[in-house]
PDB file with SEQRES, HELIX, SHEET and CRYST1 records, atoms N, CA, C and O in Angstrom:
SEQRES   1 A   71  MET ILE LEU THR LEU ASN VAL ALA VAL LEU LEU ALA VAL          
SEQRES   2 A   71  ILE ILE TYR PHE ARG ILE GLY ARG LYS GLY GLN PHE GLN          
SEQRES   3 A   71  SER LYS ALA ASN GLN TRP MET THR VAL SER ILE VAL LEU          
SEQRES   4 A   71  VAL PHE GLY VAL LEU ILE ALA PRO THR ASP VAL GLY GLN          
SEQRES   5 A   71  GLU ILE VAL ARG VAL LEU GLY ASP ILE VAL ASN ASN ILE          
SEQRES   6 A   71  SER ALA SER GLY SER PRO                                      
HELIX    1 AA1 VAL A    7  GLY A   20  1                                  14    
HELIX    2 AA2 LYS A   28  ILE A   45  1                                  18    
HELIX    3 AA3 ASP A   49  ALA A   67  1                                  19    
CRYST1    1.000    1.000    1.000  90.00  90.00  90.00 P 1           1          
ATOM      1  N   MET A   1     216.233  34.195 -11.923  1.00  0.00           N  
ATOM      2  CA  MET A   1     215.080  35.380 -11.703  1.00  0.00           C  
ATOM      3  C   MET A   1     214.098  34.405 -10.925  1.00  0.00           C  
ATOM      4  O   MET A   1     213.604  33.300 -11.145  1.00  0.00           O  
ATOM      5  N   ILE A   2     214.048  35.520  -9.722  1.00  0.00           N  
ATOM      6  CA  ILE A   2     212.799  35.180  -8.811  1.00  0.00           C  
ATOM      7  C   ILE A   2     211.702  36.291  -9.032  1.00  0.00           C  
ATOM      8  O   ILE A   2     212.042  37.474  -9.015  1.00  0.00           O  
ATOM      9  N   LEU A   3     210.279  35.894  -9.257  1.00  0.00           N  
ATOM     10  CA  LEU A   3     209.377  36.542  -9.885  1.00  0.00           C  
ATOM     11  C   LEU A   3     208.761  36.722  -8.077  1.00  0.00           C  
ATOM     12  O   LEU A   3     208.861  35.828  -7.237  1.00  0.00           O  
ATOM     13  N   THR A   4     208.154  38.075  -7.839  1.00  0.00           N  
ATOM     14  CA  THR A   4     207.618  38.258  -6.293  1.00  0.00           C  
ATOM     15  C   THR A   4     206.196  38.897  -7.068  1.00  0.00           C  
ATOM     16  O   THR A   4     206.177  39.534  -8.121  1.00  0.00           O  
ATOM     17  N   LEU A   5     205.147  38.558  -6.294  1.00  0.00           N  
ATOM     18  CA  LEU A   5     203.891  39.346  -6.740  1.00  0.00           C  
ATOM     19  C   LEU A   5     203.246  39.633  -5.674  1.00  0.00           C  
ATOM     20  O   LEU A   5     203.285  39.023  -4.606  1.00  0.00           O  
ATOM     21  N   ASN A   6     202.488  40.801  -6.006  1.00  0.00           N  
ATOM     22  CA  ASN A   6     201.996  41.618  -4.439  1.00  0.00           C  
ATOM     23  C   ASN A   6     200.802  41.007  -4.240  1.00  0.00           C  
ATOM     24  O   ASN A   6     200.198  40.669  -5.258  1.00  0.00           O  
ATOM     25  N   VAL A   7     200.251  40.754  -3.059  1.00  0.00           N  
ATOM     26  CA  VAL A   7     198.856  40.086  -3.031  1.00  0.00           C  
ATOM     27  C   VAL A   7     197.880  41.422  -3.575  1.00  0.00           C  
ATOM     28  O   VAL A   7     197.039  41.346  -4.471  1.00  0.00           O  
ATOM     29  N   ALA A   8     198.170  42.432  -2.926  1.00  0.00           N  
ATOM     30  CA  ALA A   8     197.200  43.895  -2.823  1.00  0.00           C  
ATOM     31  C   ALA A   8     197.034  44.193  -4.569  1.00  0.00           C  
ATOM     32  O   ALA A   8     195.925  44.628  -4.878  1.00  0.00           O  
ATOM     33  N   VAL A   9     197.922  44.019  -5.598  1.00  0.00           N  
ATOM     34  CA  VAL A   9     198.431  44.300  -6.798  1.00  0.00           C  
ATOM     35  C   VAL A   9     197.195  43.770  -7.265  1.00  0.00           C  
ATOM     36  O   VAL A   9     196.169  44.364  -7.598  1.00  0.00           O  
ATOM     37  N   LEU A  10     197.562  42.088  -7.222  1.00  0.00           N  
ATOM     38  CA  LEU A  10     196.486  41.058  -7.891  1.00  0.00           C  
ATOM     39  C   LEU A  10     195.375  41.541  -7.255  1.00  0.00           C  
ATOM     40  O   LEU A  10     194.592  42.069  -8.046  1.00  0.00           O  
ATOM     41  N   LEU A  11     195.041  41.551  -6.171  1.00  0.00           N  
ATOM     42  CA  LEU A  11     193.634  41.501  -6.011  1.00  0.00           C  
ATOM     43  C   LEU A  11     193.200  42.847  -6.603  1.00  0.00           C  
ATOM     44  O   LEU A  11     192.060  42.894  -7.066  1.00  0.00           O  
ATOM     45  N   ALA A  12     193.932  43.898  -6.646  1.00  0.00           N  
ATOM     46  CA  ALA A  12     193.392  45.023  -7.421  1.00  0.00           C  
ATOM     47  C   ALA A  12     192.952  45.242  -9.018  1.00  0.00           C  
ATOM     48  O   ALA A  12     192.355  46.132  -9.623  1.00  0.00           O  
ATOM     49  N   VAL A  13     193.661  43.755  -9.446  1.00  0.00           N  
ATOM     50  CA  VAL A  13     193.505  43.800 -10.633  1.00  0.00           C  
ATOM     51  C   VAL A  13     192.186  43.048 -10.868  1.00  0.00           C  
ATOM     52  O   VAL A  13     191.343  43.443 -11.674  1.00  0.00           O  
ATOM     53  N   ILE A  14     192.037  41.770 -10.000  1.00  0.00           N  
ATOM     54  CA  ILE A  14     190.921  40.914  -9.985  1.00  0.00           C  
ATOM     55  C   ILE A  14     189.721  42.087  -9.566  1.00  0.00           C  
ATOM     56  O   ILE A  14     188.663  41.801 -10.127  1.00  0.00           O  
ATOM     57  N   ILE A  15     189.636  43.147  -8.849  1.00  0.00           N  
ATOM     58  CA  ILE A  15     188.571  43.666  -8.627  1.00  0.00           C  
ATOM     59  C   ILE A  15     188.682  44.825  -9.698  1.00  0.00           C  
ATOM     60  O   ILE A  15     187.617  45.423  -9.852  1.00  0.00           O  
ATOM     61  N   TYR A  16     189.447  45.151 -10.260  1.00  0.00           N  
ATOM     62  CA  TYR A  16     189.149  45.962 -11.751  1.00  0.00           C  
ATOM     63  C   TYR A  16     188.332  45.020 -12.833  1.00  0.00           C  
ATOM     64  O   TYR A  16     187.474  45.562 -13.530  1.00  0.00           O  
ATOM     65  N   PHE A  17     188.598  43.612 -12.974  1.00  0.00           N  
ATOM     66  CA  PHE A  17     188.014  42.736 -13.773  1.00  0.00           C  
ATOM     67  C   PHE A  17     186.599  42.473 -13.420  1.00  0.00           C  
ATOM     68  O   PHE A  17     185.648  42.496 -14.201  1.00  0.00           O  
ATOM     69  N   ARG A  18     186.565  42.130 -11.695  1.00  0.00           N  
ATOM     70  CA  ARG A  18     184.929  42.015 -11.278  1.00  0.00           C  
ATOM     71  C   ARG A  18     184.028  43.186 -11.513  1.00  0.00           C  
ATOM     72  O   ARG A  18     182.823  43.066 -11.732  1.00  0.00           O  
ATOM     73  N   ILE A  19     184.631  44.258 -11.461  1.00  0.00           N  
ATOM     74  CA  ILE A  19     183.475  45.799 -11.247  1.00  0.00           C  
ATOM     75  C   ILE A  19     183.118  46.082 -12.721  1.00  0.00           C  
ATOM     76  O   ILE A  19     182.061  46.477 -13.213  1.00  0.00           O  
ATOM     77  N   GLY A  20     184.420  45.735 -13.339  1.00  0.00           N  
ATOM     78  CA  GLY A  20     184.312  46.070 -14.781  1.00  0.00           C  
ATOM     79  C   GLY A  20     183.171  45.868 -15.967  1.00  0.00           C  
ATOM     80  O   GLY A  20     182.885  46.617 -16.901  1.00  0.00           O  
ATOM     81  N   ARG A  21     182.503  44.292 -15.503  1.00  0.00           N  
ATOM     82  CA  ARG A  21     181.814  43.721 -16.406  1.00  0.00           C  
ATOM     83  C   ARG A  21     180.571  44.652 -16.071  1.00  0.00           C  
ATOM     84  O   ARG A  21     180.032  44.561 -14.969  1.00  0.00           O  
ATOM     85  N   LYS A  22     180.121  45.550 -17.031  1.00  0.00           N  
ATOM     86  CA  LYS A  22     178.829  45.937 -17.398  1.00  0.00           C  
ATOM     87  C   LYS A  22     177.834  45.493 -17.969  1.00  0.00           C  
ATOM     88  O   LYS A  22     177.981  45.238 -19.164  1.00  0.00           O  
ATOM     89  N   GLY A  23     176.977  45.333 -17.573  1.00  0.00           N  
ATOM     90  CA  GLY A  23     175.751  44.824 -18.569  1.00  0.00           C  
ATOM     91  C   GLY A  23     175.440  43.451 -17.989  1.00  0.00           C  
ATOM     92  O   GLY A  23     174.345  43.073 -18.405  1.00  0.00           O  
ATOM     93  N   GLN A  24     176.179  42.331 -16.949  1.00  0.00           N  
ATOM     94  CA  GLN A  24     176.328  41.408 -16.993  1.00  0.00           C  
ATOM     95  C   GLN A  24     175.290  41.501 -15.413  1.00  0.00           C  
ATOM     96  O   GLN A  24     175.575  42.287 -14.510  1.00  0.00           O  
ATOM     97  N   PHE A  25     174.220  40.640 -15.360  1.00  0.00           N  
ATOM     98  CA  PHE A  25     174.123  40.715 -14.017  1.00  0.00           C  
ATOM     99  C   PHE A  25     174.760  39.203 -13.243  1.00  0.00           C  
ATOM    100  O   PHE A  25     175.146  38.148 -13.746  1.00  0.00           O  
ATOM    101  N   GLN A  26     174.654  39.685 -11.755  1.00  0.00           N  
ATOM    102  CA  GLN A  26     175.632  38.891 -10.746  1.00  0.00           C  
ATOM    103  C   GLN A  26     174.858  38.311  -9.893  1.00  0.00           C  
ATOM    104  O   GLN A  26     173.922  38.953  -9.417  1.00  0.00           O  
ATOM    105  N   SER A  27     175.030  37.298  -9.609  1.00  0.00           N  
ATOM    106  CA  SER A  27     174.184  36.321  -8.570  1.00  0.00           C  
ATOM    107  C   SER A  27     174.705  37.014  -7.007  1.00  0.00           C  
ATOM    108  O   SER A  27     175.771  37.565  -6.734  1.00  0.00           O  
ATOM    109  N   LYS A  28     173.634  36.770  -6.233  1.00  0.00           N  
ATOM    110  CA  LYS A  28     174.036  37.329  -4.847  1.00  0.00           C  
ATOM    111  C   LYS A  28     175.374  36.929  -4.263  1.00  0.00           C  
ATOM    112  O   LYS A  28     176.093  37.668  -3.590  1.00  0.00           O  
ATOM    113  N   ALA A  29     175.697  35.317  -4.695  1.00  0.00           N  
ATOM    114  CA  ALA A  29     177.098  35.058  -4.247  1.00  0.00           C  
ATOM    115  C   ALA A  29     178.064  35.580  -4.881  1.00  0.00           C  
ATOM    116  O   ALA A  29     179.164  35.721  -4.347  1.00  0.00           O  
ATOM    117  N   ASN A  30     177.800  35.973  -6.193  1.00  0.00           N  
ATOM    118  CA  ASN A  30     178.944  36.641  -7.138  1.00  0.00           C  
ATOM    119  C   ASN A  30     179.322  37.899  -6.100  1.00  0.00           C  
ATOM    120  O   ASN A  30     180.460  38.046  -5.654  1.00  0.00           O  
ATOM    121  N   GLN A  31     178.122  38.848  -5.758  1.00  0.00           N  
ATOM    122  CA  GLN A  31     178.379  39.832  -5.269  1.00  0.00           C  
ATOM    123  C   GLN A  31     178.990  40.066  -3.973  1.00  0.00           C  
ATOM    124  O   GLN A  31     179.652  41.072  -3.717  1.00  0.00           O  
ATOM    125  N   TRP A  32     178.717  38.951  -3.013  1.00  0.00           N  
ATOM    126  CA  TRP A  32     179.325  38.889  -2.097  1.00  0.00           C  
ATOM    127  C   TRP A  32     180.439  38.434  -1.978  1.00  0.00           C  
ATOM    128  O   TRP A  32     180.998  38.430  -0.882  1.00  0.00           O  
ATOM    129  N   MET A  33     181.074  37.891  -3.210  1.00  0.00           N  
ATOM    130  CA  MET A  33     182.664  37.566  -3.411  1.00  0.00           C  
ATOM    131  C   MET A  33     183.460  38.782  -3.512  1.00  0.00           C  
ATOM    132  O   MET A  33     184.499  39.104  -2.935  1.00  0.00           O  
ATOM    133  N   THR A  34     182.668  39.448  -4.464  1.00  0.00           N  
ATOM    134  CA  THR A  34     183.081  40.856  -4.925  1.00  0.00           C  
ATOM    135  C   THR A  34     183.529  41.878  -3.714  1.00  0.00           C  
ATOM    136  O   THR A  34     184.558  42.538  -3.562  1.00  0.00           O  
ATOM    137  N   VAL A  35     182.401  41.748  -2.957  1.00  0.00           N  
ATOM    138  CA  VAL A  35     182.431  42.714  -1.945  1.00  0.00           C  
ATOM    139  C   VAL A  35     183.805  41.926  -0.634  1.00  0.00           C  
ATOM    140  O   VAL A  35     184.471  42.608   0.145  1.00  0.00           O  
ATOM    141  N   SER A  36     183.871  40.451  -0.764  1.00  0.00           N  
ATOM    142  CA  SER A  36     185.009  39.957   0.308  1.00  0.00           C  
ATOM    143  C   SER A  36     186.107  40.226  -0.099  1.00  0.00           C  
ATOM    144  O   SER A  36     187.018  40.537   0.668  1.00  0.00           O  
ATOM    145  N   ILE A  37     186.260  40.153  -1.549  1.00  0.00           N  
ATOM    146  CA  ILE A  37     187.449  40.660  -2.110  1.00  0.00           C  
ATOM    147  C   ILE A  37     188.100  42.380  -1.756  1.00  0.00           C  
ATOM    148  O   ILE A  37     189.170  42.818  -1.333  1.00  0.00           O  
ATOM    149  N   VAL A  38     187.013  42.884  -2.124  1.00  0.00           N  
ATOM    150  CA  VAL A  38     187.368  44.487  -1.325  1.00  0.00           C  
ATOM    151  C   VAL A  38     188.002  44.567  -0.116  1.00  0.00           C  
ATOM    152  O   VAL A  38     189.097  45.052   0.168  1.00  0.00           O  
ATOM    153  N   LEU A  39     187.206  44.051   0.534  1.00  0.00           N  
ATOM    154  CA  LEU A  39     187.565  44.363   1.988  1.00  0.00           C  
ATOM    155  C   LEU A  39     188.764  43.710   2.334  1.00  0.00           C  
ATOM    156  O   LEU A  39     189.392  44.270   3.233  1.00  0.00           O  
ATOM    157  N   VAL A  40     189.350  42.481   1.781  1.00  0.00           N  
ATOM    158  CA  VAL A  40     190.292  41.869   1.993  1.00  0.00           C  
ATOM    159  C   VAL A  40     191.531  42.914   1.336  1.00  0.00           C  
ATOM    160  O   VAL A  40     192.558  43.158   1.970  1.00  0.00           O  
ATOM    161  N   PHE A  41     191.335  43.305   0.388  1.00  0.00           N  
ATOM    162  CA  PHE A  41     192.232  44.594  -0.509  1.00  0.00           C  
ATOM    163  C   PHE A  41     192.538  45.666   0.659  1.00  0.00           C  
ATOM    164  O   PHE A  41     193.596  46.233   0.933  1.00  0.00           O  
ATOM    165  N   GLY A  42     191.056  45.773   1.354  1.00  0.00           N  
ATOM    166  CA  GLY A  42     191.459  47.447   2.039  1.00  0.00           C  
ATOM    167  C   GLY A  42     192.294  47.103   3.364  1.00  0.00           C  
ATOM    168  O   GLY A  42     192.994  47.923   3.958  1.00  0.00           O  
ATOM    169  N   VAL A  43     192.064  45.409   3.836  1.00  0.00           N  
ATOM    170  CA  VAL A  43     193.015  44.886   4.756  1.00  0.00           C  
ATOM    171  C   VAL A  43     194.348  45.303   4.536  1.00  0.00           C  
ATOM    172  O   VAL A  43     194.984  46.056   5.273  1.00  0.00           O  
ATOM    173  N   LEU A  44     194.715  44.815   3.558  1.00  0.00           N  
ATOM    174  CA  LEU A  44     195.886  44.512   2.928  1.00  0.00           C  
ATOM    175  C   LEU A  44     196.780  45.684   2.446  1.00  0.00           C  
ATOM    176  O   LEU A  44     198.000  45.649   2.288  1.00  0.00           O  
ATOM    177  N   ILE A  45     195.908  46.767   2.236  1.00  0.00           N  
ATOM    178  CA  ILE A  45     196.444  47.833   1.992  1.00  0.00           C  
ATOM    179  C   ILE A  45     196.466  49.003   2.681  1.00  0.00           C  
ATOM    180  O   ILE A  45     197.048  49.961   2.174  1.00  0.00           O  
ATOM    181  N   ALA A  46     195.908  49.112   3.809  1.00  0.00           N  
ATOM    182  CA  ALA A  46     195.599  49.852   4.862  1.00  0.00           C  
ATOM    183  C   ALA A  46     196.844  50.167   5.688  1.00  0.00           C  
ATOM    184  O   ALA A  46     196.907  51.359   5.989  1.00  0.00           O  
ATOM    185  N   PRO A  47     198.091  49.235   6.239  1.00  0.00           N  
ATOM    186  CA  PRO A  47     198.681  49.594   6.876  1.00  0.00           C  
ATOM    187  C   PRO A  47     200.005  50.118   5.821  1.00  0.00           C  
ATOM    188  O   PRO A  47     201.102  50.379   6.313  1.00  0.00           O  
ATOM    189  N   THR A  48     199.779  50.220   4.499  1.00  0.00           N  
ATOM    190  CA  THR A  48     200.994  50.614   3.757  1.00  0.00           C  
ATOM    191  C   THR A  48     201.403  51.616   3.763  1.00  0.00           C  
ATOM    192  O   THR A  48     201.050  52.023   4.870  1.00  0.00           O  
ATOM    193  N   ASP A  49     202.138  52.679   3.129  1.00  0.00           N  
ATOM    194  CA  ASP A  49     202.162  54.041   3.015  1.00  0.00           C  
ATOM    195  C   ASP A  49     201.038  54.895   2.012  1.00  0.00           C  
ATOM    196  O   ASP A  49     200.675  56.069   2.091  1.00  0.00           O  
ATOM    197  N   VAL A  50     200.637  53.796   1.024  1.00  0.00           N  
ATOM    198  CA  VAL A  50     199.639  54.354   0.154  1.00  0.00           C  
ATOM    199  C   VAL A  50     198.452  54.400   0.812  1.00  0.00           C  
ATOM    200  O   VAL A  50     197.693  55.365   0.725  1.00  0.00           O  
ATOM    201  N   GLY A  51     198.170  53.159   1.646  1.00  0.00           N  
ATOM    202  CA  GLY A  51     196.852  52.669   2.255  1.00  0.00           C  
ATOM    203  C   GLY A  51     196.860  54.325   3.138  1.00  0.00           C  
ATOM    204  O   GLY A  51     195.966  55.108   2.820  1.00  0.00           O  
ATOM    205  N   GLN A  52     197.766  54.712   4.084  1.00  0.00           N  
ATOM    206  CA  GLN A  52     197.769  55.706   4.917  1.00  0.00           C  
ATOM    207  C   GLN A  52     197.440  56.831   4.122  1.00  0.00           C  
ATOM    208  O   GLN A  52     196.513  57.505   4.572  1.00  0.00           O  
ATOM    209  N   GLU A  53     197.950  57.217   3.058  1.00  0.00           N  
ATOM    210  CA  GLU A  53     198.127  58.388   2.488  1.00  0.00           C  
ATOM    211  C   GLU A  53     196.430  58.298   1.549  1.00  0.00           C  
ATOM    212  O   GLU A  53     196.039  59.404   1.175  1.00  0.00           O  
ATOM    213  N   ILE A  54     195.741  57.406   1.287  1.00  0.00           N  
ATOM    214  CA  ILE A  54     194.568  57.336   0.689  1.00  0.00           C  
ATOM    215  C   ILE A  54     193.774  57.877   1.589  1.00  0.00           C  
ATOM    216  O   ILE A  54     193.028  58.804   1.274  1.00  0.00           O  
ATOM    217  N   VAL A  55     193.839  57.131   3.462  1.00  0.00           N  
ATOM    218  CA  VAL A  55     192.922  57.687   4.412  1.00  0.00           C  
ATOM    219  C   VAL A  55     192.954  58.778   4.641  1.00  0.00           C  
ATOM    220  O   VAL A  55     191.882  59.319   4.911  1.00  0.00           O  
ATOM    221  N   ARG A  56     194.459  59.756   4.636  1.00  0.00           N  
ATOM    222  CA  ARG A  56     194.317  61.089   5.004  1.00  0.00           C  
ATOM    223  C   ARG A  56     193.636  61.903   4.173  1.00  0.00           C  
ATOM    224  O   ARG A  56     192.916  62.823   4.564  1.00  0.00           O  
ATOM    225  N   VAL A  57     193.893  61.509   2.641  1.00  0.00           N  
ATOM    226  CA  VAL A  57     193.230  62.307   1.825  1.00  0.00           C  
ATOM    227  C   VAL A  57     191.613  62.026   1.546  1.00  0.00           C  
ATOM    228  O   VAL A  57     190.993  62.793   0.809  1.00  0.00           O  
ATOM    229  N   LEU A  58     191.143  61.198   2.001  1.00  0.00           N  
ATOM    230  CA  LEU A  58     189.850  60.928   2.113  1.00  0.00           C  
ATOM    231  C   LEU A  58     189.363  61.565   3.390  1.00  0.00           C  
ATOM    232  O   LEU A  58     188.182  61.909   3.358  1.00  0.00           O  
ATOM    233  N   GLY A  59     190.052  61.805   4.559  1.00  0.00           N  
ATOM    234  CA  GLY A  59     189.644  62.466   5.645  1.00  0.00           C  
ATOM    235  C   GLY A  59     189.454  63.906   5.261  1.00  0.00           C  
ATOM    236  O   GLY A  59     188.529  64.600   5.682  1.00  0.00           O  
ATOM    237  N   ASP A  60     190.479  64.345   4.356  1.00  0.00           N  
ATOM    238  CA  ASP A  60     190.611  65.944   4.300  1.00  0.00           C  
ATOM    239  C   ASP A  60     189.290  66.004   3.311  1.00  0.00           C  
ATOM    240  O   ASP A  60     188.795  67.123   3.442  1.00  0.00           O  
ATOM    241  N   ILE A  61     188.611  65.285   2.459  1.00  0.00           N  
ATOM    242  CA  ILE A  61     187.818  65.785   1.751  1.00  0.00           C  
ATOM    243  C   ILE A  61     186.166  65.677   2.482  1.00  0.00           C  
ATOM    244  O   ILE A  61     185.175  66.388   2.313  1.00  0.00           O  
ATOM    245  N   VAL A  62     186.359  64.652   3.208  1.00  0.00           N  
ATOM    246  CA  VAL A  62     185.380  64.970   4.321  1.00  0.00           C  
ATOM    247  C   VAL A  62     185.044  65.583   5.057  1.00  0.00           C  
ATOM    248  O   VAL A  62     183.901  65.901   5.384  1.00  0.00           O  
ATOM    249  N   ASN A  63     186.252  65.916   5.537  1.00  0.00           N  
ATOM    250  CA  ASN A  63     186.223  67.488   6.266  1.00  0.00           C  
ATOM    251  C   ASN A  63     185.935  68.616   5.622  1.00  0.00           C  
ATOM    252  O   ASN A  63     185.237  69.459   6.186  1.00  0.00           O  
ATOM    253  N   ASN A  64     186.345  68.791   4.535  1.00  0.00           N  
ATOM    254  CA  ASN A  64     186.017  69.883   3.567  1.00  0.00           C  
ATOM    255  C   ASN A  64     184.303  70.042   3.378  1.00  0.00           C  
ATOM    256  O   ASN A  64     183.586  71.016   3.610  1.00  0.00           O  
ATOM    257  N   ILE A  65     183.921  68.528   2.804  1.00  0.00           N  
ATOM    258  CA  ILE A  65     182.617  68.637   2.678  1.00  0.00           C  
ATOM    259  C   ILE A  65     181.609  68.918   3.583  1.00  0.00           C  
ATOM    260  O   ILE A  65     180.547  69.486   3.329  1.00  0.00           O  
ATOM    261  N   SER A  66     182.172  68.288   5.172  1.00  0.00           N  
ATOM    262  CA  SER A  66     181.371  68.575   5.904  1.00  0.00           C  
ATOM    263  C   SER A  66     181.584  70.131   6.526  1.00  0.00           C  
ATOM    264  O   SER A  66     180.538  70.571   7.002  1.00  0.00           O  
ATOM    265  N   ALA A  67     182.538  70.888   6.599  1.00  0.00           N  
ATOM    266  CA  ALA A  67     182.413  72.077   6.748  1.00  0.00           C  
ATOM    267  C   ALA A  67     182.146  73.186   6.120  1.00  0.00           C  
ATOM    268  O   ALA A  67     182.034  74.305   6.620  1.00  0.00           O  
ATOM    269  N   SER A  68     181.993  72.743   4.509  1.00  0.00           N  
ATOM    270  CA  SER A  68     181.251  73.678   3.842  1.00  0.00           C  
ATOM    271  C   SER A  68     179.476  73.414   3.679  1.00  0.00           C  
ATOM    272  O   SER A  68     178.644  74.016   3.000  1.00  0.00           O  
ATOM    273  N   GLY A  69     179.385  72.592   4.341  1.00  0.00           N  
ATOM    274  CA  GLY A  69     177.891  72.383   4.746  1.00  0.00           C  
ATOM    275  C   GLY A  69     177.466  73.225   5.945  1.00  0.00           C  
ATOM    276  O   GLY A  69     176.423  73.869   6.068  1.00  0.00           O  
ATOM    277  N   SER A  70     178.433  73.101   6.766  1.00  0.00           N  
ATOM    278  CA  SER A  70     177.908  73.852   8.032  1.00  0.00           C  
ATOM    279  C   SER A  70     177.587  75.811   7.771  1.00  0.00           C  
ATOM    280  O   SER A  70     178.179  76.476   6.921  1.00  0.00           O  
ATOM    281  N   PRO A  71     176.684  76.285   8.606  1.00  0.00           N  
ATOM    282  CA  PRO A  71     176.394  77.681   8.311  1.00  0.00           C  
ATOM    283  C   PRO A  71     177.621  78.283   9.039  1.00  0.00           C  
ATOM    284  O   PRO A  71     177.794  79.502   9.051  1.00  0.00           O  
TER     285      PRO A  71                                                      
END                                                                             
């Protein structure tokens, strides 16, 4: 039996646990590590179908918000 692990899924789990810690102070180095992990996650998920769908949905939301603010 071969076990495969998607790196994007692994990073999503790491991000969940790093951001989910409430009430704990983080050092600057720890904050930069979290930002770096999130950026790598974004690069990994962007070319996938899920990433493209997220970009499309966020673009639609931004367009709707900007259109509703116009007179």
